[in-house]
Amino acid sequence: MQPPLSPTQAWEPLPKSQWNEETARHLLRRAGWSAHPEAVARAVSEGLAGTLDRLFPAKPPAFERPRLVRDERERATDFRERAKAAPTEMQRREIAREHREVSRLANIELSLAWLQQAATPANSAFEKWLLFLGDVYVVGVEKVRGASLIFDHYDTLRQGALGPAPALTKAVSRSVAMIIYLDLQRSVRQAPNENFARELMELFTLGQGNYTETDIKQAARAFTGYRMAREEFRFDRKQHDDGPKTIFGHTGRFNGDDVIDLIYGQPAAGTFLPREMTRFYLTDEVPDAAFFAPLGAWWKERKYNLRDLCHRYFSSAVFYHPAYRANYIKSPIHYQLGLLQDLQLDVAPMARTTLLPLRQMGQQPFNPPNVRGWVGGKLWINSSTLAARRLLVQFLFAPLDEDRINADDKAALKAARAAGYSRFTVDEDYLRKFEAPDVDATVNRLAARFLPTVPDKEYHAALRSFLKGPSGVGRIRGATIAILETPEYQLC
């Protein structure tokens, strides 16, 4: 699709006269997961700049290491020492199996805790930004095999998410999870492994066509010596190639940080991340790099500050252009967390009811399919994933039968309730909010609450058919489920 604005017009700020309920709703649904009427009213009242200050604050929201993730970290040394001392291969395998089970349970707890953190409206925009950064600086729990290392990697992203991008990239290069995921641990002076250097340029900072194979090979030499020891980064000087290297036409005894500084001296560094943001937040049909050139030049002047980029991007004229409204398919995480926020529910603290649907819809937290992350867009939807989305809706509208859940899930429910999270399925009190004097008024309330646009006459008539007959929450329940399963609700 041809961009609706010129590159110069696109990145100009949205005129104040155009900041209203409609544009506020668009921002909240794209930068976060949903647009509750109270949140829309608050955003309109605060103005766009004030809203962005709140959504992308100077300090990231805290997220504590979950208990089982702490336990896994504390037991890692014990597992290593027991495996080292085990006299037989069979015993070593049993210790490895025990370690994997501890890591699996820790990862479940980490995933559930992060989803609850992201579902909290005050955190939503930042946590979605963190999800985006995790889809750029990709690691996956299947290869890393350690929930505590995944937590550390995402904590690195969290702490650097609103600061200078070069500093974040340098911190990521020292992430133990990244060292494992892209094989830096095996990179030695005599035989540099190119995986990290290649993805650093192609997927993290520049994009294809903006470097040469020679640049990659030379950069790989600069990252030799990056190691992990006892879950911490360690630099092994004996394995580091300290010789002269030529990268992007510059020659010197560059180390890893020097390479990253050279990368951010390239023009493509200014346009790469904004293009990835567009793919993640705005449209599948991303314009070419020239469209982003004015924004990239401005961002470079701001020393690649990520918070500044968020504010500029989410206040730009192109972000609010009508061509980009109500036509972007929600990712599974967006769909699930959006549902919970729209229905004012908490994250159910059981893997079976919360993580299994995400896996069936095609997006497990902390486990992207490969180093390119999730492709997303139209690929989110097929007959299987659409059926999984419908099953999720059905679950949220069915009473939770606690007599049929196991002891672990009962304990998780008890702990969640003690922490103040108790609404896991829709009740009648919630549905009564949509009761109105007549059918058309009820349809309008439901549509305004859940849909990104005003429905057409055909859609309106279909909803009326669910609400005909004696009034009652049962009919509202049926109409609400119908809306949440429609193609229109899959969009934002």
XYZ file of C-alpha atoms in Angstrom:
492
model
C 0.000 0.000 0.000
C 1.260 3.444 -0.875
C 1.813 5.500 2.313
C -1.035 7.977 2.758
C 1.323 10.863 3.583
C 4.680 12.057 2.288
C 7.753 11.292 4.440
C 7.861 14.913 5.567
C 4.170 15.090 6.465
C 4.084 11.673 8.092
C 6.251 12.472 11.105
C 4.795 15.873 11.870
C 2.824 15.894 15.141
C -0.898 15.279 15.102
C -2.646 18.688 15.272
C -4.104 19.363 18.725
C -7.499 19.910 17.114
C -7.508 16.238 16.065
C -6.927 14.818 19.544
C -10.343 13.505 20.541
C -12.087 10.316 21.683
C -11.535 8.609 18.326
C -7.786 9.249 18.161
C -7.376 8.497 21.886
C -9.151 5.165 21.371
C -6.822 4.367 18.457
C -3.713 5.124 20.554
C -4.863 3.028 23.508
C -5.792 0.045 21.323
C -2.540 0.097 19.344
C -0.012 1.117 22.003
C -1.786 -1.051 24.606
C -4.425 -3.774 24.472
C -7.822 -2.047 24.780
C -9.613 1.274 25.114
C -11.852 1.334 28.188
C -14.205 4.348 28.157
C -12.709 5.733 31.380
C -9.195 5.443 29.919
C -10.315 7.211 26.746
C -11.867 10.059 28.749
C -8.711 10.424 30.828
C -6.504 10.502 27.718
C -8.639 13.176 26.079
C -8.511 15.223 29.261
C -4.726 14.901 29.645
C -3.966 15.646 25.997
C -1.723 13.576 23.722
C 1.596 14.713 25.234
C 0.404 14.123 28.782
C -0.962 10.702 27.862
C 2.331 9.646 26.264
C 4.232 10.861 29.338
C 2.101 8.483 31.386
C 2.166 5.529 28.957
C 5.939 5.748 28.426
C 7.305 7.110 31.718
C 10.935 7.961 32.379
C 11.244 4.977 34.724
C 10.003 1.510 33.685
C 7.441 -0.243 35.915
C 8.976 -2.696 38.364
C 8.565 -6.414 37.794
C 9.877 -8.677 40.541
C 11.488 -12.031 39.879
C 8.778 -14.674 40.573
C 9.400 -17.131 43.423
C 10.003 -20.238 41.308
C 12.365 -18.276 39.048
C 14.370 -17.277 42.151
C 14.401 -20.893 43.273
C 15.602 -22.078 39.869
C 18.460 -19.563 39.973
C 19.466 -20.579 43.484
C 19.405 -24.289 42.629
C 21.354 -23.985 39.351
C 24.737 -24.372 41.075
C 23.466 -27.374 43.021
C 22.278 -29.068 39.819
C 25.651 -28.445 38.143
C 27.659 -29.794 41.087
C 25.437 -32.859 41.483
C 25.707 -33.622 37.765
C 29.493 -33.200 37.904
C 29.761 -35.571 40.867
C 27.296 -38.164 39.544
C 29.134 -41.449 38.925
C 26.938 -42.749 36.093
C 25.382 -41.399 32.919
C 21.959 -42.534 34.087
C 22.258 -40.434 37.256
C 23.393 -37.418 35.264
C 20.370 -37.783 33.005
C 18.066 -37.974 36.030
C 19.578 -34.769 37.445
C 19.181 -33.073 34.054
C 15.530 -34.196 33.911
C 14.923 -32.781 37.405
C 16.557 -29.487 36.376
C 14.367 -29.259 33.246
C 11.225 -29.794 35.328
C 12.229 -27.033 37.758
C 12.877 -24.732 34.775
C 9.559 -25.665 33.140
C 7.557 -24.785 36.248
C 9.551 -21.579 36.711
C 8.834 -20.565 33.127
C 5.094 -21.167 33.627
C 5.120 -18.939 36.696
C 7.159 -16.283 34.857
C 4.740 -16.295 31.906
C 1.643 -16.020 34.120
C 3.202 -13.278 36.254
C 4.198 -11.241 33.194
C 0.746 -11.601 31.630
C -0.844 -10.276 34.845
C 1.666 -7.412 34.854
C 0.846 -6.612 31.218
C -2.911 -6.903 31.826
C -2.769 -4.178 34.472
C -3.895 -1.081 32.546
C -1.289 1.224 34.077
C 1.487 -1.026 32.707
C 0.000 -2.078 29.373
C 1.734 0.303 26.963
C 5.153 -0.258 28.505
C 4.760 -4.039 28.649
C 3.652 -4.079 25.015
C 6.748 -2.013 24.197
C 8.771 -4.642 26.074
C 7.074 -7.361 24.014
C 8.088 -5.450 20.890
C 11.722 -5.154 22.006
C 11.678 -8.863 22.836
C 10.532 -9.486 19.270
C 13.586 -7.561 18.020
C 16.269 -8.764 20.445
C 14.972 -12.318 20.255
C 15.865 -15.180 22.570
C 13.731 -18.283 23.154
C 13.212 -20.372 26.253
C 13.433 -23.642 24.297
C 17.104 -23.068 23.466
C 18.119 -21.031 26.501
C 16.467 -23.564 28.869
C 16.446 -21.414 31.946
C 13.594 -19.223 33.166
C 15.973 -17.175 35.310
C 18.110 -16.383 32.238
C 15.002 -15.404 30.274
C 13.955 -13.175 33.181
C 17.430 -11.576 33.210
C 17.297 -10.943 29.455
C 13.904 -9.260 29.670
C 15.043 -7.308 32.714
C 17.924 -6.012 30.587
C 15.371 -4.917 27.984
C 13.142 -3.423 30.702
C 15.935 -1.347 32.254
C 17.116 -0.066 28.848
C 13.750 0.173 27.121
C 13.438 3.943 27.436
C 17.077 4.956 27.219
C 19.612 5.169 24.358
C 19.334 2.301 21.873
C 23.144 1.846 21.581
C 23.390 1.304 25.359
C 20.560 -1.228 25.209
C 22.209 -3.083 22.324
C 25.505 -3.246 24.225
C 23.685 -4.588 27.285
C 21.937 -7.191 25.116
C 25.297 -8.347 23.744
C 26.195 -9.261 27.364
C 22.879 -10.984 28.066
C 23.655 -14.567 29.049
C 20.457 -15.735 27.344
C 21.624 -14.059 24.118
C 25.135 -15.538 24.470
C 23.523 -18.994 24.611
C 20.866 -18.324 21.972
C 23.265 -17.054 19.306
C 26.242 -19.235 20.216
C 28.662 -16.550 21.412
C 29.785 -19.075 24.029
C 31.348 -21.125 21.217
C 33.007 -18.199 19.461
C 36.795 -18.382 19.816
C 39.664 -16.313 18.486
C 40.751 -19.025 16.062
C 37.198 -19.614 14.748
C 34.780 -16.716 15.388
C 31.116 -17.723 15.323
C 29.198 -15.304 13.088
C 25.655 -15.901 14.371
C 25.495 -12.968 16.789
C 27.285 -10.501 14.507
C 24.953 -11.430 11.621
C 21.729 -11.053 13.603
C 23.053 -7.912 15.295
C 23.218 -6.206 11.904
C 20.345 -7.922 10.099
C 17.679 -8.251 12.817
C 18.621 -5.916 15.686
C 19.940 -2.687 14.159
C 20.345 -2.241 10.380
C 18.388 -4.704 8.226
C 19.442 -6.536 5.079
C 21.354 -4.630 2.425
C 23.096 -2.313 4.874
C 26.236 -4.338 5.595
C 28.574 -6.723 3.806
C 29.689 -10.248 4.553
C 33.103 -8.787 5.351
C 31.522 -6.487 7.950
C 29.930 -9.539 9.613
C 33.101 -11.612 9.609
C 35.154 -8.741 11.031
C 32.511 -7.900 13.643
C 32.355 -11.544 14.730
C 36.044 -11.302 15.660
C 35.232 -8.337 17.919
C 32.717 -10.384 19.947
C 35.057 -13.305 20.628
C 35.648 -13.806 24.339
C 31.999 -13.165 25.355
C 31.203 -15.955 27.810
C 28.879 -16.996 30.601
C 29.924 -18.410 33.961
C 27.423 -19.333 36.678
C 24.588 -17.444 34.922
C 26.682 -14.245 34.673
C 28.479 -12.527 31.773
C 32.232 -12.986 31.726
C 34.801 -11.596 29.289
C 37.599 -14.059 28.450
C 40.539 -12.014 27.194
C 42.402 -15.144 26.151
C 39.681 -15.945 23.635
C 39.259 -12.377 22.368
C 40.695 -11.371 19.003
C 42.322 -8.022 19.725
C 43.771 -7.587 16.251
C 42.895 -4.801 13.776
C 39.570 -5.106 11.955
C 37.953 -3.169 9.129
C 34.187 -2.578 9.513
C 32.103 -0.130 7.449
C 35.381 1.229 6.071
C 36.850 1.995 9.507
C 39.959 0.170 10.754
C 40.970 -0.324 14.366
C 41.356 -2.812 17.197
C 37.601 -2.795 17.736
C 35.867 -4.663 20.546
C 32.150 -5.492 20.692
C 31.056 -2.107 22.041
C 33.105 -0.353 19.340
C 31.277 -2.367 16.672
C 27.904 -1.287 18.082
C 29.037 2.353 18.050
C 30.060 1.927 14.383
C 26.657 0.396 13.592
C 24.826 3.387 15.065
C 26.926 5.603 12.827
C 25.209 4.076 9.800
C 22.168 5.874 8.309
C 20.131 2.641 8.364
C 20.342 2.549 12.173
C 17.942 5.497 12.309
C 15.274 3.901 10.133
C 15.482 0.215 11.115
C 13.684 0.306 14.479
C 10.935 2.719 13.328
C 10.237 0.301 10.443
C 10.011 -2.583 12.903
C 7.673 -0.487 15.075
C 5.465 0.077 12.049
C 5.308 -3.652 11.391
C 4.467 -4.324 15.052
C 2.068 -1.457 15.776
C 0.623 -0.167 12.524
C 0.510 -2.269 9.351
C 1.789 -5.395 7.582
C 2.572 -3.291 4.504
C 5.601 -1.404 5.755
C 6.867 1.436 3.509
C 10.483 1.359 2.369
C 13.294 2.950 4.376
C 13.120 6.283 2.525
C 9.714 6.919 4.098
C 11.374 6.808 7.536
C 14.412 8.925 6.651
C 13.207 12.188 8.279
C 12.299 10.332 11.475
C 15.614 8.441 11.430
C 17.628 11.657 11.058
C 15.699 13.250 13.944
C 16.151 10.160 16.110
C 19.912 10.143 15.503
C 20.067 13.778 16.701
C 18.312 12.586 19.857
C 21.155 10.060 20.346
C 18.749 7.229 19.555
C 16.780 7.753 22.751
C 14.006 5.151 22.784
C 11.578 7.117 24.958
C 11.881 10.086 22.631
C 11.217 7.755 19.693
C 8.073 6.395 21.353
C 6.745 9.885 21.983
C 7.489 11.059 18.434
C 6.130 7.907 16.769
C 2.895 7.734 18.775
C 2.214 11.433 18.287
C 2.892 11.453 14.540
C 0.278 12.284 11.927
C 0.787 8.986 10.109
C 0.094 6.912 13.215
C -3.418 8.395 13.387
C -4.145 8.429 9.668
C -7.545 6.849 8.832
C -5.785 4.395 6.509
C -4.369 2.685 9.601
C -7.426 2.387 11.775
C -9.412 -0.742 12.662
C -7.590 -2.891 10.114
C -4.698 -4.506 11.990
C -5.016 -8.090 13.256
C -4.408 -8.458 16.976
C -1.656 -10.868 17.983
C -2.756 -13.716 20.288
C -1.300 -11.940 23.332
C -3.033 -8.711 22.277
C -6.296 -10.594 21.719
C -6.161 -12.361 25.098
C -5.097 -9.365 27.176
C -7.511 -7.129 25.274
C -10.334 -9.533 26.100
C -9.410 -9.541 29.772
C -9.301 -5.756 29.907
C -12.502 -5.321 27.914
C -14.272 -7.803 30.209
C -12.541 -6.416 33.321
C -11.079 -9.805 34.239
C -7.832 -10.920 35.842
C -5.357 -13.420 34.394
C -6.388 -16.907 35.525
C -3.272 -18.274 37.291
C -3.399 -21.716 35.652
C -1.363 -22.800 32.644
C -4.266 -24.857 31.301
C -6.630 -21.905 31.091
C -4.198 -19.097 30.231
C -1.036 -20.404 28.543
C -2.568 -23.308 26.605
C -4.905 -20.961 24.655
C -1.937 -18.765 23.737
C -0.044 -21.781 22.449
C -3.081 -22.870 20.440
C -3.406 -19.360 19.009
C 0.289 -19.380 18.042
C 2.138 -17.155 20.513
C 3.776 -18.483 23.680
C 5.372 -15.794 25.874
C 9.179 -15.882 25.811
C 9.200 -18.541 23.099
C 9.208 -17.054 19.576
C 9.517 -19.587 16.743
C 13.032 -18.520 15.677
C 15.485 -15.625 15.765
C 13.254 -13.589 13.433
C 10.524 -13.551 16.073
C 6.837 -13.711 15.283
C 5.910 -12.734 11.723
C 2.368 -11.804 12.771
C -0.216 -9.953 10.691
C -2.460 -12.129 8.546
C -0.489 -15.222 9.576
C -2.066 -15.014 13.024
C -5.370 -16.191 11.589
C -6.203 -19.623 10.208
C -8.985 -22.100 10.909
C -7.157 -23.594 13.926
C -6.122 -20.332 15.571
C -9.558 -18.805 14.974
C -11.161 -21.827 16.665
C -8.744 -21.354 19.585
C -9.790 -17.699 19.888
C -13.441 -18.767 20.040
C -12.687 -21.405 22.682
C -10.981 -18.766 24.794
C -14.087 -16.562 24.647
C -16.288 -19.514 25.605
C -14.050 -20.260 28.589
C -14.216 -16.676 29.839
C -18.034 -16.814 29.826
C -18.314 -20.209 31.589
C -18.289 -20.471 35.401
C -15.014 -21.770 36.778
C -15.659 -25.287 38.099
C -13.217 -25.427 40.995
C -14.284 -28.946 41.971
C -12.654 -30.280 38.803
C -9.261 -28.583 38.995
C -6.172 -30.191 40.523
C -4.519 -29.301 43.815
C -1.783 -27.191 42.177
C -4.337 -25.049 40.361
C -6.388 -24.673 43.548
C -3.273 -23.432 45.338
C -2.564 -21.010 42.467
C -6.125 -19.678 42.662
C -5.829 -19.205 46.409
C -2.548 -17.306 46.002
C -3.974 -15.126 43.223
C -7.007 -14.224 45.319
C -4.772 -13.377 48.255
C -2.916 -11.008 45.923
C -6.192 -9.319 44.945
C -6.907 -11.082 41.632
C -10.262 -12.842 41.769
C -12.318 -12.136 38.610
C -11.507 -14.886 36.153
C -14.816 -15.302 34.298
C -17.643 -12.958 33.280
C -20.527 -12.618 35.742
C -24.022 -11.123 35.478
C -23.066 -7.905 37.266
C -20.675 -7.069 34.413
C -23.272 -7.837 31.711
C -25.954 -5.705 33.404
C -23.852 -2.617 32.604
C -25.041 -2.966 29.021
C -28.759 -3.072 29.826
C -30.581 -0.179 28.148
C -34.177 0.964 27.641
C -34.402 -0.614 24.182
C -32.604 -3.067 21.912
C -30.934 -0.454 19.719
C -29.473 1.319 22.736
C -28.066 -1.984 24.031
C -26.523 -2.705 20.628
C -24.919 0.718 20.616
C -23.483 0.226 24.107
C -21.995 -3.143 23.187
C -20.573 -1.888 19.898
C -19.066 1.214 21.494
C -17.450 -0.894 24.184
C -15.925 -3.653 22.068
C -15.548 -2.621 18.424
C -12.908 -0.327 16.909
C -15.434 1.278 14.533
C -19.154 1.985 14.348
C -20.774 -1.181 12.918
C -22.623 -1.075 9.610
C -26.372 -1.721 9.293
C -25.948 -5.428 8.602
C -23.761 -5.946 11.672
C -26.172 -3.856 13.765
C -29.140 -5.950 12.581
C -27.325 -9.197 13.392
C -26.725 -8.004 16.939
C -30.375 -6.999 17.276
C -31.352 -10.577 16.470
C -29.420 -11.785 19.539
C -31.286 -9.327 21.744
C -34.856 -9.824 20.571
C -37.412 -11.131 23.036
C -37.672 -10.577 26.775
C -34.808 -8.537 28.145
C -32.236 -10.145 30.363
C -28.525 -10.669 30.825
C -28.729 -14.021 29.050
C -29.383 -12.290 25.735
C -26.691 -9.694 26.416
C -24.321 -12.557 27.170
C -25.081 -14.156 23.810
C -24.672 -10.890 21.917
C -21.382 -10.124 23.691
C -19.938 -13.541 22.864
C -21.033 -13.090 19.261
C -19.190 -9.754 19.042
C -15.998 -11.122 20.568
C -15.923 -13.941 18.027
C -16.494 -11.757 14.962
C -13.747 -10.739 12.526
C -14.260 -7.113 13.565
C -13.158 -7.808 17.151
C -9.954 -9.438 15.903
C -8.918 -6.006 14.585
C -7.687 -2.881 16.287
